[in-house]
């Protein structure tokens, strides 16, 4: 019997050898069969369409329960209709095109990018990448501390080895952390790297020179192996210093080395403050109509179909309203300004704190900042977190034994100095010192 994935795998191998070399056994196997979604897509528009198991009025329109459809009065009839029907597995066409335009609004036209594939939030996009390109034999290189859920997605679910280097050295950003990790692997072994800027938990985006160093170090690392660089752009655009670029590193890495393939994971969760919507996207650095983009789309569709069925149509329709709206840039900018104000308030409060108690790490973007506990106090972040909960009515996250994360995105500007004061007080109490 012929392998149904053979042609698709060949298309990837011909156009993108490093991507092909990095496919996991699962990634190699998956390809959308000519099943119900494909046959239903071919029948779209036919007068009699008996293909898909969707309950309709017999003419292709949904039969929404009035108590539900009445909650969406702002949608025009056709949008409301689409909100209640299945989304195509790859996402609603208009949604994909409009998100691509949004992604590319300041990008040179010659840089290729695929039509983004819809995912159920960014977590799902990362998980699809993990399925396609990782297993027990694969290393994932990243800077530490990192967003904890990467551990579940890549190591727990897929068995990948998480290899890390410190994101900060002596209190300064370490632009070449990921490349340092990669240099420890045998030459020729395919690897996956994750870059996340603005970062969680660091709230850091590289300054121009650091950005250049980061990109150059990845290009150099690609000289040694097929290298996929996942650009986790969850906090895209949330940058508060004028000199720092708001553009994704994805664009900087396209075409820089034949062995290097950037992959973009982004979405509306933070960029559009649409946390409950679960609309994310997965984008590859290839032209939309290219054979390799189509081959990857087939693989992703098989994974989506076999896990979540299809993405959420209702929230795609809500996000579409925003993207069609002429003033969306200003709406997003308004949120960025609120966060920029919180950023400045926290920065100022942390600048004034007692370094014997708290050592803030540099931050300039995103939603978070990190504070390190001085080694000599002998305290763990978990102890401080528990003490803040029990005695200071304050919740933070202990992201490592010595780092506490402050989510300034969810604290009022006026309350941020008090939050820092409570942190100082808590550490002083635990260390038997007097607070300033
Ligand atoms: C760095 C990073 N990537 C991805 C995600 C996941 O986003 P989503 O909620 O859309 O799954 C988060 C969420 O906190 C995040 O911080």
Short mmCIF file of C-alpha atoms and ligand atoms in Angstrom, two decimals:
data_model
loop_
_atom_site.label_atom_id
_atom_site.label_comp_id
_atom_site.label_asym_id
_atom_site.label_seq_id
_atom_site.Cartn_x
_atom_site.Cartn_y
_atom_site.Cartn_z
CA UNK A 1 0.00 0.00 0.00
CA UNK A 2 1.35 3.46 -0.82
CA UNK A 3 2.07 5.83 2.03
CA UNK A 4 -0.65 8.56 1.86
CA UNK A 5 1.83 11.07 3.30
CA UNK A 6 4.59 10.34 0.76
CA UNK A 7 3.79 13.14 -1.73
CA UNK A 8 3.29 15.66 1.02
CA UNK A 9 6.53 14.70 2.73
CA UNK A 10 8.32 14.97 -0.61
CA UNK A 11 6.99 18.51 -1.14
CA UNK A 12 8.41 19.52 2.24
CA UNK A 13 11.72 17.79 1.60
CA UNK A 14 12.16 19.50 -1.77
CA UNK A 15 11.32 23.02 -0.60
CA UNK A 16 12.51 22.99 3.01
CA UNK A 17 15.07 20.26 3.83
CA UNK A 18 15.65 21.44 7.44
CA UNK A 19 11.94 21.29 8.15
CA UNK A 20 11.78 17.82 6.64
CA UNK A 21 14.78 16.69 8.70
CA UNK A 22 13.11 17.94 11.86
CA UNK A 23 9.72 16.22 11.37
CA UNK A 24 8.86 13.85 14.20
CA UNK A 25 7.52 10.37 13.35
CA UNK A 26 4.04 11.76 14.08
CA UNK A 27 4.74 14.84 11.95
CA UNK A 28 5.86 12.60 9.10
CA UNK A 29 2.75 10.43 9.35
CA UNK A 30 0.01 13.04 9.50
CA UNK A 31 -1.77 14.29 6.38
CA UNK A 32 -5.42 15.25 6.01
CA UNK A 33 -7.26 12.28 4.52
CA UNK A 34 -9.84 12.79 1.80
CA UNK A 35 -12.52 12.56 4.47
CA UNK A 36 -15.61 14.51 5.41
CA UNK A 37 -14.11 18.06 5.55
CA UNK A 38 -12.48 17.73 2.12
CA UNK A 39 -15.59 16.23 0.52
CA UNK A 40 -17.83 18.82 2.18
CA UNK A 41 -15.54 21.62 0.96
CA UNK A 42 -15.92 20.35 -2.59
CA UNK A 43 -19.70 20.34 -2.23
CA UNK A 44 -19.93 23.90 -0.85
CA UNK A 45 -22.51 25.93 -2.80
CA UNK A 46 -24.34 22.92 -4.25
CA UNK A 47 -28.16 23.17 -4.06
CA UNK A 48 -28.41 19.81 -2.39
CA UNK A 49 -25.59 19.31 0.07
CA UNK A 50 -25.84 16.14 2.11
CA UNK A 51 -22.19 15.97 3.11
CA UNK A 52 -21.58 17.30 6.59
CA UNK A 53 -23.13 16.33 9.93
CA UNK A 54 -24.25 19.83 10.68
CA UNK A 55 -27.90 20.51 11.59
CA UNK A 56 -29.21 23.16 9.19
CA UNK A 57 -32.48 24.50 7.84
CA UNK A 58 -31.95 22.28 4.80
CA UNK A 59 -30.48 25.15 2.76
CA UNK A 60 -27.14 25.54 4.50
CA UNK A 61 -28.17 27.96 7.24
CA UNK A 62 -27.87 27.04 10.90
CA UNK A 63 -30.79 26.52 13.25
CA UNK A 64 -29.51 28.51 16.21
CA UNK A 65 -31.50 28.40 19.42
CA UNK A 66 -33.04 31.89 19.76
CA UNK A 67 -31.82 32.31 23.34
CA UNK A 68 -28.28 31.94 22.02
CA UNK A 69 -28.47 33.86 18.75
CA UNK A 70 -30.10 36.81 20.55
CA UNK A 71 -26.83 37.29 22.44
CA UNK A 72 -25.09 38.28 19.20
CA UNK A 73 -27.23 41.18 17.98
CA UNK A 74 -24.20 43.15 16.83
CA UNK A 75 -23.37 40.65 14.09
CA UNK A 76 -24.94 41.04 10.67
CA UNK A 77 -27.01 38.04 9.57
CA UNK A 78 -24.29 36.38 7.51
CA UNK A 79 -21.71 36.71 10.29
CA UNK A 80 -24.16 35.34 12.84
CA UNK A 81 -24.80 32.46 10.49
CA UNK A 82 -21.08 31.71 10.25
CA UNK A 83 -20.71 32.03 14.03
CA UNK A 84 -23.09 29.11 14.49
CA UNK A 85 -21.73 26.83 11.76
CA UNK A 86 -18.52 24.79 11.79
CA UNK A 87 -15.39 26.70 10.87
CA UNK A 88 -13.22 25.08 8.19
CA UNK A 89 -10.46 23.07 9.92
CA UNK A 90 -7.83 25.57 8.75
CA UNK A 91 -9.94 28.55 9.83
CA UNK A 92 -12.43 30.88 8.16
CA UNK A 93 -10.87 32.22 4.94
CA UNK A 94 -11.54 35.87 5.61
CA UNK A 95 -10.16 35.51 9.13
CA UNK A 96 -6.93 34.01 7.85
CA UNK A 97 -6.49 36.70 5.18
CA UNK A 98 -7.21 39.55 7.57
CA UNK A 99 -4.89 38.22 10.26
CA UNK A 100 -2.17 37.88 7.63
CA UNK A 101 -2.68 41.53 6.69
CA UNK A 102 -2.53 42.48 10.38
CA UNK A 103 0.72 40.52 10.84
CA UNK A 104 2.27 42.10 7.76
CA UNK A 105 1.22 45.70 8.29
CA UNK A 106 4.80 46.98 8.48
CA UNK A 107 6.61 44.07 6.87
CA UNK A 108 8.53 44.34 3.57
CA UNK A 109 6.39 42.69 0.86
CA UNK A 110 9.21 40.44 -0.33
CA UNK A 111 9.28 38.45 2.94
CA UNK A 112 7.13 35.33 2.44
CA UNK A 113 4.57 34.12 4.94
CA UNK A 114 1.86 31.49 4.68
CA UNK A 115 -1.83 32.05 5.27
CA UNK A 116 -1.98 31.64 9.05
CA UNK A 117 -3.63 28.43 10.26
CA UNK A 118 -6.22 28.86 13.00
CA UNK A 119 -5.41 27.41 16.40
CA UNK A 120 -7.32 27.31 19.66
CA UNK A 121 -5.21 29.97 21.36
CA UNK A 122 -1.42 30.15 21.19
CA UNK A 123 -1.01 27.14 23.46
CA UNK A 124 -2.58 25.01 20.77
CA UNK A 125 -0.27 26.52 18.12
CA UNK A 126 2.75 25.61 20.26
CA UNK A 127 1.34 22.15 20.83
CA UNK A 128 0.93 21.62 17.06
CA UNK A 129 4.57 22.61 16.57
CA UNK A 130 5.53 20.18 19.33
CA UNK A 131 3.58 17.39 17.66
CA UNK A 132 5.08 18.04 14.24
CA UNK A 133 8.69 18.52 15.23
CA UNK A 134 9.47 16.99 18.61
CA UNK A 135 9.60 13.66 20.38
CA UNK A 136 11.94 11.95 22.88
CA UNK A 137 14.91 12.35 20.54
CA UNK A 138 14.60 16.11 20.07
CA UNK A 139 16.18 18.96 22.03
CA UNK A 140 14.33 22.22 22.60
CA UNK A 141 16.64 25.14 23.35
CA UNK A 142 15.42 28.14 25.31
CA UNK A 143 16.39 30.77 27.84
CA UNK A 144 15.48 30.31 31.49
CA UNK A 145 13.25 31.30 33.23
CA UNK A 146 10.65 30.54 30.55
CA UNK A 147 6.85 30.31 30.43
CA UNK A 148 6.17 27.18 32.47
CA UNK A 149 3.63 25.68 30.08
CA UNK A 150 6.40 25.04 27.50
CA UNK A 151 7.42 22.26 29.89
CA UNK A 152 4.01 20.59 29.59
CA UNK A 153 3.76 21.13 25.84
CA UNK A 154 7.21 20.01 24.76
CA UNK A 155 8.67 17.87 27.57
CA UNK A 156 5.70 16.25 29.34
CA UNK A 157 3.49 15.62 26.30
CA UNK A 158 6.17 14.98 23.68
CA UNK A 159 9.15 13.86 25.74
CA UNK A 160 11.50 16.48 24.26
CA UNK A 161 14.65 17.46 26.18
CA UNK A 162 14.44 21.06 27.40
CA UNK A 163 17.94 22.54 27.32
CA UNK A 164 18.35 25.96 28.89
CA UNK A 165 20.83 28.74 29.48
CA UNK A 166 20.20 31.73 31.75
CA UNK A 167 18.18 34.56 30.20
CA UNK A 168 20.03 37.00 32.49
CA UNK A 169 23.67 36.98 33.55
CA UNK A 170 24.75 39.29 36.36
CA UNK A 171 21.48 41.13 36.09
CA UNK A 172 21.78 41.72 32.32
CA UNK A 173 19.92 40.17 29.38
CA UNK A 174 21.82 37.34 27.75
CA UNK A 175 21.08 37.71 24.03
CA UNK A 176 22.97 34.57 23.02
CA UNK A 177 21.47 32.19 25.61
CA UNK A 178 19.67 30.01 23.04
CA UNK A 179 22.72 29.77 20.77
CA UNK A 180 24.87 28.77 23.76
CA UNK A 181 22.51 25.90 24.45
CA UNK A 182 22.54 24.79 20.82
CA UNK A 183 26.33 24.68 20.70
CA UNK A 184 26.28 21.84 23.23
CA UNK A 185 24.44 19.52 20.79
CA UNK A 186 26.18 17.19 18.33
CA UNK A 187 26.60 18.87 14.91
CA UNK A 188 23.95 17.87 12.40
CA UNK A 189 21.28 16.99 14.98
CA UNK A 190 18.06 18.89 14.17
CA UNK A 191 16.88 21.13 17.00
CA UNK A 192 14.04 23.44 17.90
CA UNK A 193 14.59 26.76 19.63
CA UNK A 194 11.98 29.02 21.23
CA UNK A 195 12.35 32.79 21.27
CA UNK A 196 9.71 34.78 23.10
CA UNK A 197 9.80 38.56 22.88
CA UNK A 198 8.26 40.35 24.71
CA UNK A 199 8.93 37.52 27.12
CA UNK A 200 6.97 35.79 29.80
CA UNK A 201 8.05 35.87 32.61
CA UNK A 202 10.79 38.44 31.92
CA UNK A 203 8.80 41.24 30.28
CA UNK A 204 11.86 41.73 28.08
CA UNK A 205 12.41 42.52 24.41
CA UNK A 206 15.94 42.87 23.08
CA UNK A 207 17.25 46.40 22.46
CA UNK A 208 18.51 46.93 18.87
CA UNK A 209 22.08 45.72 19.49
CA UNK A 210 20.88 42.76 21.51
CA UNK A 211 18.39 41.89 18.79
CA UNK A 212 21.13 41.87 16.22
CA UNK A 213 23.30 39.69 18.45
CA UNK A 214 20.42 37.30 19.07
CA UNK A 215 19.64 36.92 15.36
CA UNK A 216 23.29 36.55 14.38
CA UNK A 217 23.84 33.91 17.03
CA UNK A 218 20.89 31.89 15.71
CA UNK A 219 22.12 32.21 12.13
CA UNK A 220 25.52 30.97 13.26
CA UNK A 221 23.91 28.09 15.15
CA UNK A 222 22.07 27.11 11.97
CA UNK A 223 25.47 26.52 10.39
CA UNK A 224 25.67 23.42 12.57
CA UNK A 225 22.21 21.87 12.17
CA UNK A 226 18.65 22.09 10.82
CA UNK A 227 17.21 24.66 13.18
CA UNK A 228 13.56 25.57 13.66
CA UNK A 229 13.05 28.76 15.63
CA UNK A 230 9.60 29.13 17.13
CA UNK A 231 8.81 32.82 17.59
CA UNK A 232 6.25 32.95 20.38
CA UNK A 233 4.71 36.36 19.77
CA UNK A 234 2.02 36.17 22.44
CA UNK A 235 2.76 39.73 23.63
CA UNK A 236 3.42 41.24 20.18
CA UNK A 237 3.29 45.02 20.13
CA UNK A 238 3.32 45.50 23.92
CA UNK A 239 6.59 47.44 23.93
CA UNK A 240 7.09 50.58 26.04
CA UNK A 241 10.44 51.98 24.92
CA UNK A 242 10.60 53.88 21.63
CA UNK A 243 13.94 52.44 20.50
CA UNK A 244 12.79 48.84 20.81
CA UNK A 245 11.28 47.27 17.71
CA UNK A 246 7.73 45.98 18.00
CA UNK A 247 8.20 43.67 15.00
CA UNK A 248 8.37 39.93 15.45
CA UNK A 249 11.80 38.25 15.26
CA UNK A 250 10.10 35.91 12.75
CA UNK A 251 10.57 38.53 10.01
CA UNK A 252 14.24 39.09 10.90
CA UNK A 253 14.99 35.38 10.60
CA UNK A 254 13.37 34.65 7.23
CA UNK A 255 15.91 33.79 4.55
CA UNK A 256 18.92 34.30 6.82
CA UNK A 257 20.30 30.76 6.49
CA UNK A 258 19.29 27.72 4.44
CA UNK A 259 19.19 25.62 7.63
CA UNK A 260 17.07 28.05 9.63
CA UNK A 261 13.27 28.00 9.51
CA UNK A 262 11.38 30.44 11.73
CA UNK A 263 7.81 29.57 12.72
CA UNK A 264 5.40 32.20 14.04
CA UNK A 265 2.92 31.51 16.83
CA UNK A 266 0.68 34.46 17.60
CA UNK A 267 -2.93 35.39 18.20
CA UNK A 268 -5.59 37.60 19.61
CA UNK A 269 -5.31 36.50 23.26
CA UNK A 270 -3.08 39.36 24.42
CA UNK A 271 -2.69 41.36 21.20
CA UNK A 272 -6.44 42.02 21.11
CA UNK A 273 -7.19 41.43 24.81
CA UNK A 274 -9.38 38.52 23.74
CA UNK A 275 -8.41 36.00 26.40
CA UNK A 276 -11.59 33.96 26.27
CA UNK A 277 -11.78 33.91 22.48
CA UNK A 278 -9.02 31.33 21.98
CA UNK A 279 -8.10 32.56 18.52
CA UNK A 280 -4.47 31.84 17.73
CA UNK A 281 -2.46 31.33 14.55
CA UNK A 282 0.40 29.28 13.22
CA UNK A 283 2.40 30.76 10.33
CA UNK A 284 5.27 29.40 8.24
CA UNK A 285 7.79 31.43 6.19
CA UNK A 286 6.50 30.33 2.79
CA UNK A 287 4.24 31.91 0.16
CA UNK A 288 0.57 30.96 0.68
CA UNK A 289 0.23 29.03 -2.59
CA UNK A 290 3.55 27.21 -2.41
CA UNK A 291 3.57 23.40 -2.34
CA UNK A 292 5.39 23.42 0.98
CA UNK A 293 2.83 25.72 2.63
CA UNK A 294 0.03 23.50 1.33
CA UNK A 295 1.82 20.37 2.58
CA UNK A 296 2.27 21.84 6.05
CA UNK A 297 -1.36 22.92 6.02
CA UNK A 298 -2.45 19.36 5.32
CA UNK A 299 -0.40 18.10 8.26
CA UNK A 300 -1.69 20.75 10.66
CA UNK A 301 -5.27 20.11 9.53
CA UNK A 302 -4.91 16.41 10.30
CA UNK A 303 -3.65 17.23 13.80
CA UNK A 304 -6.39 19.82 14.40
CA UNK A 305 -9.10 17.54 13.07
CA UNK A 306 -7.93 14.66 15.25
CA UNK A 307 -7.68 16.70 18.46
CA UNK A 308 -10.09 19.65 18.61
CA UNK A 309 -12.10 18.91 15.43
CA UNK A 310 -12.09 22.47 14.14
CA UNK A 311 -11.39 25.91 15.61
CA UNK A 312 -14.07 28.03 17.29
CA UNK A 313 -16.17 29.86 14.67
CA UNK A 314 -17.95 32.23 17.08
CA UNK A 315 -14.82 33.90 18.34
CA UNK A 316 -13.36 34.10 14.83
CA UNK A 317 -16.45 36.13 13.87
CA UNK A 318 -15.94 38.43 16.85
CA UNK A 319 -12.26 38.98 16.02
CA UNK A 320 -13.17 39.61 12.39
CA UNK A 321 -15.38 42.54 13.45
CA UNK A 322 -12.29 44.13 15.00
CA UNK A 323 -10.03 43.53 12.02
CA UNK A 324 -12.58 44.92 9.59
CA UNK A 325 -12.98 47.98 11.79
CA UNK A 326 -10.90 50.88 10.49
CA UNK A 327 -9.91 52.10 13.94
CA UNK A 328 -8.53 48.88 15.34
CA UNK A 329 -4.93 50.17 15.51
CA UNK A 330 -6.05 52.96 17.82
CA UNK A 331 -8.06 50.56 20.00
CA UNK A 332 -5.05 48.30 20.45
CA UNK A 333 -2.84 51.34 21.04
CA UNK A 334 -5.13 52.52 23.82
CA UNK A 335 -4.57 49.27 25.72
CA UNK A 336 -0.82 49.50 25.13
CA UNK A 337 -0.83 52.98 26.68
CA UNK A 338 -2.59 51.73 29.80
CA UNK A 339 0.05 49.05 30.19
CA UNK A 340 2.85 51.52 29.41
CA UNK A 341 1.65 53.62 32.32
CA UNK A 342 1.71 50.59 34.64
CA UNK A 343 5.15 49.70 33.31
CA UNK A 344 6.51 53.15 34.19
CA UNK A 345 4.92 53.10 37.64
CA UNK A 346 6.38 49.68 38.43
CA UNK A 347 9.78 50.58 37.00
CA UNK A 348 9.93 53.65 39.17
CA UNK A 349 8.85 51.74 42.29
CA UNK A 350 11.40 48.99 41.66
CA UNK A 351 14.18 51.51 40.98
CA UNK A 352 13.64 52.86 44.48
CA UNK A 353 13.58 49.50 46.27
CA UNK A 354 16.22 48.24 48.69
CA UNK A 355 18.65 46.05 46.68
CA UNK A 356 19.53 44.12 49.83
CA UNK A 357 15.96 42.80 49.80
CA UNK A 358 14.88 42.73 46.15
CA UNK A 359 16.94 42.70 42.96
CA UNK A 360 14.75 43.65 40.01
CA UNK A 361 15.80 42.31 36.62
CA UNK A 362 15.62 44.64 33.61
CA UNK A 363 12.27 44.73 31.80
CA UNK A 364 10.86 46.92 29.05
CA UNK A 365 7.78 45.30 27.50
CA UNK A 366 4.99 42.74 27.76
CA UNK A 367 3.00 42.09 30.90
CA UNK A 368 5.48 41.03 33.58
CA UNK A 369 8.64 41.81 35.46
CA UNK A 370 10.95 39.59 37.45
CA UNK A 371 12.50 40.20 40.82
CA UNK A 372 15.41 38.10 42.05
CA UNK A 373 15.97 37.37 45.73
CA UNK A 374 19.50 38.12 46.93
CA UNK A 375 21.37 34.84 47.44
CA UNK A 376 22.68 35.83 50.87
CA UNK A 377 19.18 36.05 52.37
CA UNK A 378 18.74 32.29 51.93
CA UNK A 379 15.05 32.71 51.06
CA UNK A 380 13.12 30.96 48.32
CA UNK A 381 10.62 32.69 46.09
CA UNK A 382 8.02 30.18 47.26
CA UNK A 383 8.56 31.20 50.91
CA UNK A 384 8.09 34.84 49.99
CA UNK A 385 5.03 34.06 47.89
CA UNK A 386 3.42 32.14 50.76
CA UNK A 387 4.24 34.93 53.21
CA UNK A 388 2.72 37.55 50.89
CA UNK A 389 -0.45 35.49 50.62
CA UNK A 390 -0.73 34.81 54.34
CA UNK A 391 0.28 38.18 55.79
CA UNK A 392 0.11 40.87 53.10
CA UNK A 393 -3.02 40.08 51.10
CA UNK A 394 -0.91 39.89 47.93
CA UNK A 395 -0.52 37.27 45.23
CA UNK A 396 2.53 36.82 42.98
CA UNK A 397 4.03 33.86 41.15
CA UNK A 398 7.23 32.06 42.15
CA UNK A 399 8.65 31.07 38.75
CA UNK A 400 11.91 29.58 40.03
CA UNK A 401 13.56 29.14 43.45
CA UNK A 402 14.88 32.69 43.29
CA UNK A 403 12.52 34.59 40.97
CA UNK A 404 9.15 36.18 41.67
CA UNK A 405 7.01 37.33 38.76
CA UNK A 406 4.87 40.45 38.98
CA UNK A 407 2.01 40.55 36.44
CA UNK A 408 1.79 44.34 36.20
CA UNK A 409 -0.75 43.94 33.39
CA UNK A 410 -3.36 43.06 35.99
CA UNK A 411 -2.60 45.57 38.75
CA UNK A 412 -3.85 49.15 38.80
CA UNK A 413 -1.12 51.77 38.23
CA UNK A 414 -1.78 53.44 41.58
CA UNK A 415 -1.40 50.14 43.46
CA UNK A 416 2.00 49.17 42.04
CA UNK A 417 4.17 51.16 44.52
CA UNK A 418 2.24 49.54 47.38
CA UNK A 419 2.78 46.11 45.85
CA UNK A 420 6.55 46.69 45.79
CA UNK A 421 6.43 48.02 49.37
CA UNK A 422 4.68 44.83 50.50
CA UNK A 423 7.27 42.70 48.72
CA UNK A 424 10.08 44.54 50.53
CA UNK A 425 8.25 44.21 53.82
CA UNK A 426 7.64 40.48 53.33
CA UNK A 427 11.27 39.76 52.46
CA UNK A 428 12.48 41.89 55.37
CA UNK A 429 10.22 40.01 57.80
CA UNK A 430 11.34 36.61 56.56
CA UNK A 431 15.02 37.60 56.60
CA UNK A 432 14.80 39.19 60.03
CA UNK A 433 15.72 42.61 58.67
CA UNK A 434 13.94 45.91 58.99
CA UNK A 435 12.11 47.14 55.95
CA UNK A 436 13.18 50.58 54.64
C1 LIG B 1 4.65 33.33 26.28
C2 LIG B 1 3.28 32.79 26.14
N1 LIG B 1 3.01 32.03 25.08
C3 LIG B 1 1.79 31.51 24.90
C4 LIG B 1 0.79 31.74 25.79
C5 LIG B 1 -0.55 31.09 25.58
O1 LIG B 1 -1.52 31.91 25.07
P1 LIG B 1 -3.02 31.42 24.94
O2 LIG B 1 -3.71 31.83 26.19
O3 LIG B 1 -3.54 32.08 23.72
O4 LIG B 1 -3.01 29.93 24.78
C6 LIG B 1 1.02 32.54 26.91
C7 LIG B 1 -0.06 32.78 27.89
O5 LIG B 1 0.11 33.23 28.98
C8 LIG B 1 2.30 33.07 27.10
O6 LIG B 1 2.59 33.83 28.14
#
